[in-house]
Amino acid sequence: MDKFYPNLSAEFERLLRLLEDKKVAVIGHARPDGDCIGAQVALARVLAGRGLDVICVNPDPVPRRLLFLVGGMTFYRTDDVLKNTEERAAIFVDCADHARGGERLKGRYPAPVAVIDHHLSNVGYADVNMVDSGSAATCEILAGVFLDNNLPVDAPAAQALFTGILTDTGQFRFNSTSRRCFMLAGELVARGAKPAEAGYELYERETEGKLRLLQHFLASLKLECGGRACIGTLPSGIYERTGANGEDTEGLVDYARSIEGVEVGALVEHRADGTVKASLRAKEPALRVDLIAARFNGGGHACAAGLNLKTGTENFYARLVDAIAERIAIADAEKKR
Amino acid sequence: MDKFYPNLSAEFERLLRLLEDKKVAVIGHARPDGDCIGAQVALARVLAGRGLDVICVNPDPVPRRLLFLVGGMTFYRTDDVLKNTEERAAIFVDCADHARGGERLKGRYPAPVAVIDHHLSNVGYADVNMVDSGSAATCEILAGVFLDNNLPVDAPAAQALFTGILTDTGQFRFNSTSRRCFMLAGELVARGAKPAEAGYELYERETEGKLRLLQHFLASLKLECGGRACIGTLPSGIYERTGANGEDTEGLVDYARSIEGVEVGALVEHRADGTVKASLRAKEPALRVDLIAARFNGGGHACAAGLNLKTGTENFYARLVDAIAERIAIADAEKKR
């Protein structure tokens, strides 16, 4: 069979040689998602299977709904590894930037041996740079590279990789979902990945608070820009009232975007300390919601971006509507050209 | 490469020989879903590509969100084909039973040349019976059989088959999601299926009314049976109040089931004419919601069932809770054995 990633798989062989006899830290980003935790668990398992001493490190804890992936792997937080002076070869996964795990983790591991990632903006900041922005997920790259090199992928590693592909493709339906995603998913199922178990853990263990939060968010939805934008608002104190928590906002903004005719969906969250957080989603990359977020010192991707405003939050809703309207006008003008 | 369906693919070759020089009707079931319409469109395209005169027939219209699959294929309703006396070889797809399209369509086509289906209860009621309950979707069977026989699958047929697999696996996460599902999905993407387009058409063209209906349903959710069941209720008149319609109830019951600890989710709908409709979903087949539905003259599968009560609707909610509690007790007792 043809190799999934001929070039990266050769690079991975080089990485394995560099790691011989070393202790390893597999580092993920802040607010880790399924692709980040999946990649950390799978890579740690494969390296541990080769006899290496491996730990995983994250600035934030493993989210509740991803705990099923962890198995016997050890996850440390930033403070733990700052206290400890032992030398470890650092591999950053799913981190577009050396500082995605925070400046303190960057300082603790200033010279990573490798980075494995699929973000467009990743310029390569390690010795071995396995970056492919044509991949839907970091777990897709890892799965392909493991199979290309005939490395043993056990059932927990297969499940971790499968979950990363599942979540970063939005359940196999983002633009990035390729033939290769499906072929690798099939190979991972053959090695013990359980789609139904992943689906249960990710989507069938909601809290009542989460559903109450969704209910409030839906009630708050307003169409703007002639029905081409839809914005939902969470007021300060909503977590106490619904019994939800910050993790539960995940996915809410997709409901705002899901309405026919809506091109940009937004979630605006007012916090008790007066700060404002917003998430933006576009149906088409031409809308460039990263540029809308950038107007408020935020950032992200063309179709998914976010921002955190600590000051200058007056009139935020109206200013956001203006910024979205402006981007829609620019996208319209570009389309006409 | 190994064949996906060695036996069924040989049967399909026999079917193609039987169809030579015949006009064909590809028949689907009432309230058609993505797997039904996808299978009809794909089979009709492949047969039309071989020069056959093919129509599709359904008792109900193609749902709004599946219209993107239809392309140039012709869909007739039951009345249309009852009026017309022309002879057509009938192929039933995704129909567990000869009468799934209604007694009138069964009468119009009393001796089907073939049935292609994946339902467990299908006993085979045609000359050529291509039934495999180990498959997640009728479209999975068709995709495998087309590829096994090297039949040309164009981009619209690939998209139709992909959509059937996507919807009948619940976005690749029901228990039935196998390695073969993913392998076939990959082959279909290689032939022009567009996962992002399917995702957009199916899940990103919601109406405001649908989201308002969801909001009302979420507000109505009640935990029963010590938190092991969750029931949401839609009162009579809800469609007028929200601007939603009957198609929009699809998927609501999944929210009731999605709560942690809940084993059975239910949607109860009170209609203006005094009748009651209910949908039941279980997380585990042991709960046998088909038996709960059967208590009210309904039916279905172990994890997904439904019922329609025209009379004897008094006190329905309490009787439903009792019936669920009884099934939970039986499942508990079976587990202990």
GROMACS .gro file of N, CA and C in nm, chain A residues 64 162 170-175 177-179 182-183 185-187 189-190 195-196 199-200 203-206 208 211 214-215 218-219 221 223 255 257-260 283, chain B residues 64 162 170-175 177-179 182-183 185-187 189-190 195-196 199-200 203-206 208 211 214-215 218-219 221 223 255 257-260 283:
model
  240
   64ARG      N    1  -1.313   1.693   3.136
   64ARG     CA    2  -1.391   1.580   3.186
   64ARG      C    3  -1.426   1.482   3.075
  162PHE      N    4  -0.840   0.807   1.684
  162PHE     CA    5  -0.972   0.816   1.622
  162PHE      C    6  -1.048   0.937   1.677
  170GLY      N    7  -1.507   1.779   1.308
  170GLY     CA    8  -1.647   1.809   1.340
  170GLY      C    9  -1.736   1.691   1.305
  171GLN      N   10  -1.696   1.572   1.350
  171GLN     CA   11  -1.765   1.448   1.314
  171GLN      C   12  -1.766   1.426   1.163
  172PHE      N   13  -1.649   1.434   1.104
  172PHE     CA   14  -1.630   1.401   0.962
  172PHE      C   15  -1.713   1.489   0.870
  173ARG      N   16  -1.718   1.620   0.902
  173ARG     CA   17  -1.790   1.703   0.804
  173ARG      C   18  -1.733   1.842   0.778
  174PHE      N   19  -1.617   1.875   0.836
  174PHE     CA   20  -1.554   2.000   0.795
  174PHE      C   21  -1.492   1.982   0.656
  175ASN      N   22  -1.458   2.095   0.594
  175ASN     CA   23  -1.395   2.093   0.462
  175ASN      C   24  -1.271   2.006   0.456
  177THR      N   25  -1.217   1.724   0.575
  177THR     CA   26  -1.240   1.579   0.583
  177THR      C   27  -1.210   1.513   0.448
  178SER      N   28  -1.101   1.440   0.444
  178SER     CA   29  -1.051   1.385   0.318
  178SER      C   30  -1.068   1.234   0.313
  179ARG      N   31  -1.044   1.179   0.195
  179ARG     CA   32  -1.039   1.034   0.180
  179ARG      C   33  -0.943   0.974   0.283
  182PHE      N   34  -1.088   0.917   0.629
  182PHE     CA   35  -1.173   0.798   0.639
  182PHE      C   36  -1.091   0.669   0.635
  183MET      N   37  -0.990   0.665   0.547
  183MET     CA   38  -0.907   0.545   0.538
  183MET      C   39  -0.838   0.519   0.671
  185ALA      N   40  -0.936   0.633   0.968
  185ALA     CA   41  -1.038   0.597   1.067
  185ALA      C   42  -1.070   0.448   1.057
  186GLY      N   43  -1.081   0.399   0.934
  186GLY     CA   44  -1.108   0.256   0.914
  186GLY      C   45  -0.996   0.169   0.970
  187GLU      N   46  -0.872   0.209   0.944
  187GLU     CA   47  -0.758   0.132   0.996
  187GLU      C   48  -0.756   0.135   1.149
  189VAL      N   49  -1.022   0.167   1.348
  189VAL     CA   50  -1.129   0.078   1.395
  189VAL      C   51  -1.081  -0.067   1.389
  190ALA      N   52  -1.008  -0.100   1.283
  190ALA     CA   53  -0.954  -0.237   1.272
  190ALA      C   54  -0.858  -0.267   1.386
  195PRO      N   55  -1.595   0.366   1.766
  195PRO     CA   56  -1.668   0.491   1.738
  195PRO      C   57  -1.784   0.514   1.834
  196ALA      N   58  -1.860   0.410   1.868
  196ALA     CA   59  -1.977   0.428   1.954
  196ALA      C   60  -1.934   0.472   2.094
  199GLY      N   61  -1.834   0.832   2.073
  199GLY     CA   62  -1.955   0.914   2.061
  199GLY      C   63  -2.026   0.927   2.194
  200TYR      N   64  -2.035   0.817   2.269
  200TYR     CA   65  -2.100   0.821   2.400
  200TYR      C   66  -2.026   0.915   2.494
  203TYR      N   67  -2.053   1.291   2.350
  203TYR     CA   68  -2.180   1.358   2.320
  203TYR      C   69  -2.300   1.306   2.398
  204GLU      N   70  -2.284   1.202   2.479
  204GLU     CA   71  -2.399   1.145   2.549
  204GLU      C   72  -2.380   1.147   2.700
  205ARG      N   73  -2.293   1.236   2.745
  205ARG     CA   74  -2.273   1.251   2.889
  205ARG      C   75  -2.289   1.397   2.928
  206GLU      N   76  -2.391   1.460   2.873
  206GLU     CA   77  -2.417   1.601   2.902
  206GLU      C   78  -2.470   1.615   3.044
  208GLU      N   79  -2.737   1.832   3.304
  208GLU     CA   80  -2.859   1.911   3.294
  208GLU      C   81  -2.823   2.059   3.279
  211LEU      N   82  -2.759   2.159   2.922
  211LEU     CA   83  -2.880   2.174   2.841
  211LEU      C   84  -2.957   2.300   2.880
  214LEU      N   85  -2.775   2.579   2.711
  214LEU     CA   86  -2.813   2.580   2.569
  214LEU      C   87  -2.948   2.647   2.550
  215GLN      N   88  -3.042   2.612   2.638
  215GLN     CA   89  -3.176   2.670   2.632
  215GLN      C   90  -3.170   2.823   2.644
  218LEU      N   91  -3.014   2.969   2.323
  218LEU     CA   92  -3.109   2.970   2.210
  218LEU      C   93  -3.210   3.084   2.226
  219ALA      N   94  -3.257   3.105   2.350
  219ALA     CA   95  -3.355   3.211   2.374
  219ALA      C   96  -3.296   3.349   2.345
  221LEU      N   97  -3.076   3.425   2.104
  221LEU     CA   98  -3.027   3.444   1.965
  221LEU      C   99  -3.098   3.560   1.896
  223LEU      N  100  -3.097   3.774   1.516
  223LEU     CA  101  -3.044   3.789   1.380
  223LEU      C  102  -3.000   3.934   1.359
  255TYR      N  103  -2.478   2.659   1.706
  255TYR     CA  104  -2.623   2.675   1.688
  255TYR      C  105  -2.654   2.810   1.623
  257ARG      N  106  -2.466   2.969   1.416
  257ARG     CA  107  -2.427   2.961   1.274
  257ARG      C  108  -2.520   2.871   1.194
  258SER      N  109  -2.590   2.777   1.262
  258SER     CA  110  -2.658   2.669   1.189
  258SER      C  111  -2.784   2.715   1.115
  259ILE      N  112  -2.830   2.839   1.138
  259ILE     CA  113  -2.954   2.885   1.075
  259ILE      C  114  -2.932   2.914   0.927
  260GLU      N  115  -3.028   2.872   0.846
  260GLU     CA  116  -3.020   2.898   0.702
  260GLU      C  117  -3.006   3.048   0.675
  283LYS      N  118  -1.952   3.025   0.799
  283LYS     CA  119  -1.977   2.909   0.713
  283LYS      C  120  -1.873   2.900   0.602
  401ARG      N  121  -3.716   1.847   0.278
  401ARG     CA  122  -3.644   1.967   0.234
  401ARG      C  123  -3.492   1.951   0.241
  499PHE      N  124  -2.281   0.844   0.028
  499PHE     CA  125  -2.211   0.896   0.145
  499PHE      C  126  -2.311   0.950   0.247
  507GLY      N  127  -2.546   0.794   1.237
  507GLY     CA  128  -2.547   0.906   1.331
  507GLY      C  129  -2.416   0.982   1.327
  508GLN      N  130  -2.372   1.017   1.205
  508GLN     CA  131  -2.242   1.080   1.186
  508GLN      C  132  -2.129   0.991   1.238
  509PHE      N  133  -2.130   0.868   1.192
  509PHE     CA  134  -2.020   0.774   1.219
  509PHE      C  135  -2.000   0.749   1.368
  510ARG      N  136  -2.113   0.734   1.442
  510ARG     CA  137  -2.088   0.698   1.582
  510ARG      C  138  -2.186   0.601   1.644
  511PHE      N  139  -2.279   0.546   1.568
  511PHE     CA  140  -2.360   0.438   1.624
  511PHE      C  141  -2.275   0.311   1.633
  512ASN      N  142  -2.325   0.214   1.709
  512ASN     CA  143  -2.256   0.087   1.724
  512ASN      C  144  -2.224   0.019   1.591
  514THR      N  145  -2.116   0.138   1.326
  514THR     CA  146  -2.010   0.202   1.246
  514THR      C  147  -1.886   0.113   1.242
  515SER      N  148  -1.862   0.055   1.127
  515SER     CA  149  -1.755  -0.045   1.113
  515SER      C  150  -1.639   0.009   1.031
  516ARG      N  151  -1.532  -0.068   1.030
  516ARG     CA  152  -1.420  -0.038   0.941
  516ARG      C  153  -1.471  -0.022   0.797
  519PHE      N  154  -1.611   0.318   0.706
  519PHE     CA  155  -1.509   0.420   0.682
  519PHE      C  156  -1.438   0.398   0.549
  520MET      N  157  -1.407   0.271   0.520
  520MET     CA  158  -1.338   0.241   0.394
  520MET      C  159  -1.423   0.284   0.275
  522ALA      N  160  -1.670   0.508   0.283
  522ALA     CA  161  -1.680   0.655   0.284
  522ALA      C  162  -1.557   0.715   0.216
  523GLY      N  163  -1.440   0.659   0.244
  523GLY     CA  164  -1.318   0.708   0.179
  523GLY      C  165  -1.323   0.690   0.028
  524GLU      N  166  -1.370   0.573  -0.017
  524GLU     CA  167  -1.380   0.548  -0.162
  524GLU      C  168  -1.481   0.643  -0.226
  526VAL      N  169  -1.557   0.949  -0.118
  526VAL     CA  170  -1.494   1.081  -0.125
  526VAL      C  171  -1.401   1.085  -0.247
  527ALA      N  172  -1.329   0.977  -0.270
  527ALA     CA  173  -1.240   0.972  -0.387
  527ALA      C  174  -1.319   0.984  -0.517
  532PRO      N  175  -1.809   1.565   0.198
  532PRO     CA  176  -1.859   1.562   0.336
  532PRO      C  177  -1.905   1.699   0.385
  533ALA      N  178  -1.830   1.805   0.352
  533ALA     CA  179  -1.866   1.938   0.402
  533ALA      C  180  -1.999   1.984   0.343
  536GLY      N  181  -2.272   1.793   0.517
  536GLY     CA  182  -2.288   1.848   0.651
  536GLY      C  183  -2.363   1.980   0.649
  537TYR      N  184  -2.329   2.066   0.553
  537TYR     CA  185  -2.398   2.195   0.541
  537TYR      C  186  -2.547   2.174   0.514
  540TYR      N  187  -2.714   1.991   0.831
  540TYR     CA  188  -2.708   2.042   0.968
  540TYR      C  189  -2.688   2.194   0.979
  541GLU      N  190  -2.668   2.263   0.867
  541GLU     CA  191  -2.640   2.407   0.877
  541GLU      C  192  -2.744   2.488   0.801
  542ARG      N  193  -2.861   2.431   0.781
  542ARG     CA  194  -2.969   2.505   0.716
  542ARG      C  195  -3.093   2.500   0.803
  543GLU      N  196  -3.073   2.516   0.933
  543GLU     CA  197  -3.185   2.513   1.027
  543GLU      C  198  -3.271   2.637   1.009
  545GLU      N  199  -3.515   2.932   1.207
  545GLU     CA  200  -3.530   2.991   1.340
  545GLU      C  201  -3.635   2.913   1.419
  548LEU      N  202  -3.498   2.608   1.593
  548LEU     CA  203  -3.422   2.638   1.714
  548LEU      C  204  -3.514   2.682   1.828
  551LEU      N  205  -3.658   2.365   1.963
  551LEU     CA  206  -3.558   2.300   2.049
  551LEU      C  207  -3.554   2.366   2.186
  552GLN      N  208  -3.559   2.500   2.184
  552GLN     CA  209  -3.557   2.575   2.311
  552GLN      C  210  -3.675   2.534   2.400
  555LEU      N  211  -3.621   2.176   2.531
  555LEU     CA  212  -3.522   2.171   2.639
  555LEU      C  213  -3.584   2.220   2.771
  556ALA      N  214  -3.665   2.326   2.761
  556ALA     CA  215  -3.727   2.382   2.882
  556ALA      C  216  -3.824   2.282   2.944
  558LEU      N  217  -3.787   1.948   2.957
  558LEU     CA  218  -3.726   1.821   2.997
  558LEU      C  219  -3.744   1.793   3.146
  560LEU      N  220  -3.655   1.487   3.445
  560LEU     CA  221  -3.594   1.359   3.480
  560LEU      C  222  -3.696   1.273   3.552
  592TYR      N  223  -3.158   1.488   2.253
  592TYR     CA  224  -3.117   1.575   2.364
  592TYR      C  225  -3.163   1.516   2.498
  594ARG      N  226  -3.198   1.203   2.568
  594ARG     CA  227  -3.112   1.088   2.598
  594ARG      C  228  -2.970   1.129   2.634
  595SER      N  229  -2.925   1.248   2.589
  595SER     CA  230  -2.783   1.282   2.596
  595SER      C  231  -2.733   1.311   2.737
  596ILE      N  232  -2.824   1.323   2.835
  596ILE     CA  233  -2.781   1.358   2.971
  596ILE      C  234  -2.714   1.240   3.040
  597GLU      N  235  -2.606   1.270   3.109
  597GLU     CA  236  -2.533   1.165   3.183
  597GLU      C  237  -2.626   1.095   3.280
  620LYS      N  238  -2.991   0.427   2.540
  620LYS     CA  239  -2.847   0.424   2.518
  620LYS      C  240  -2.799   0.282   2.494
   0.00000   0.00000   0.00000
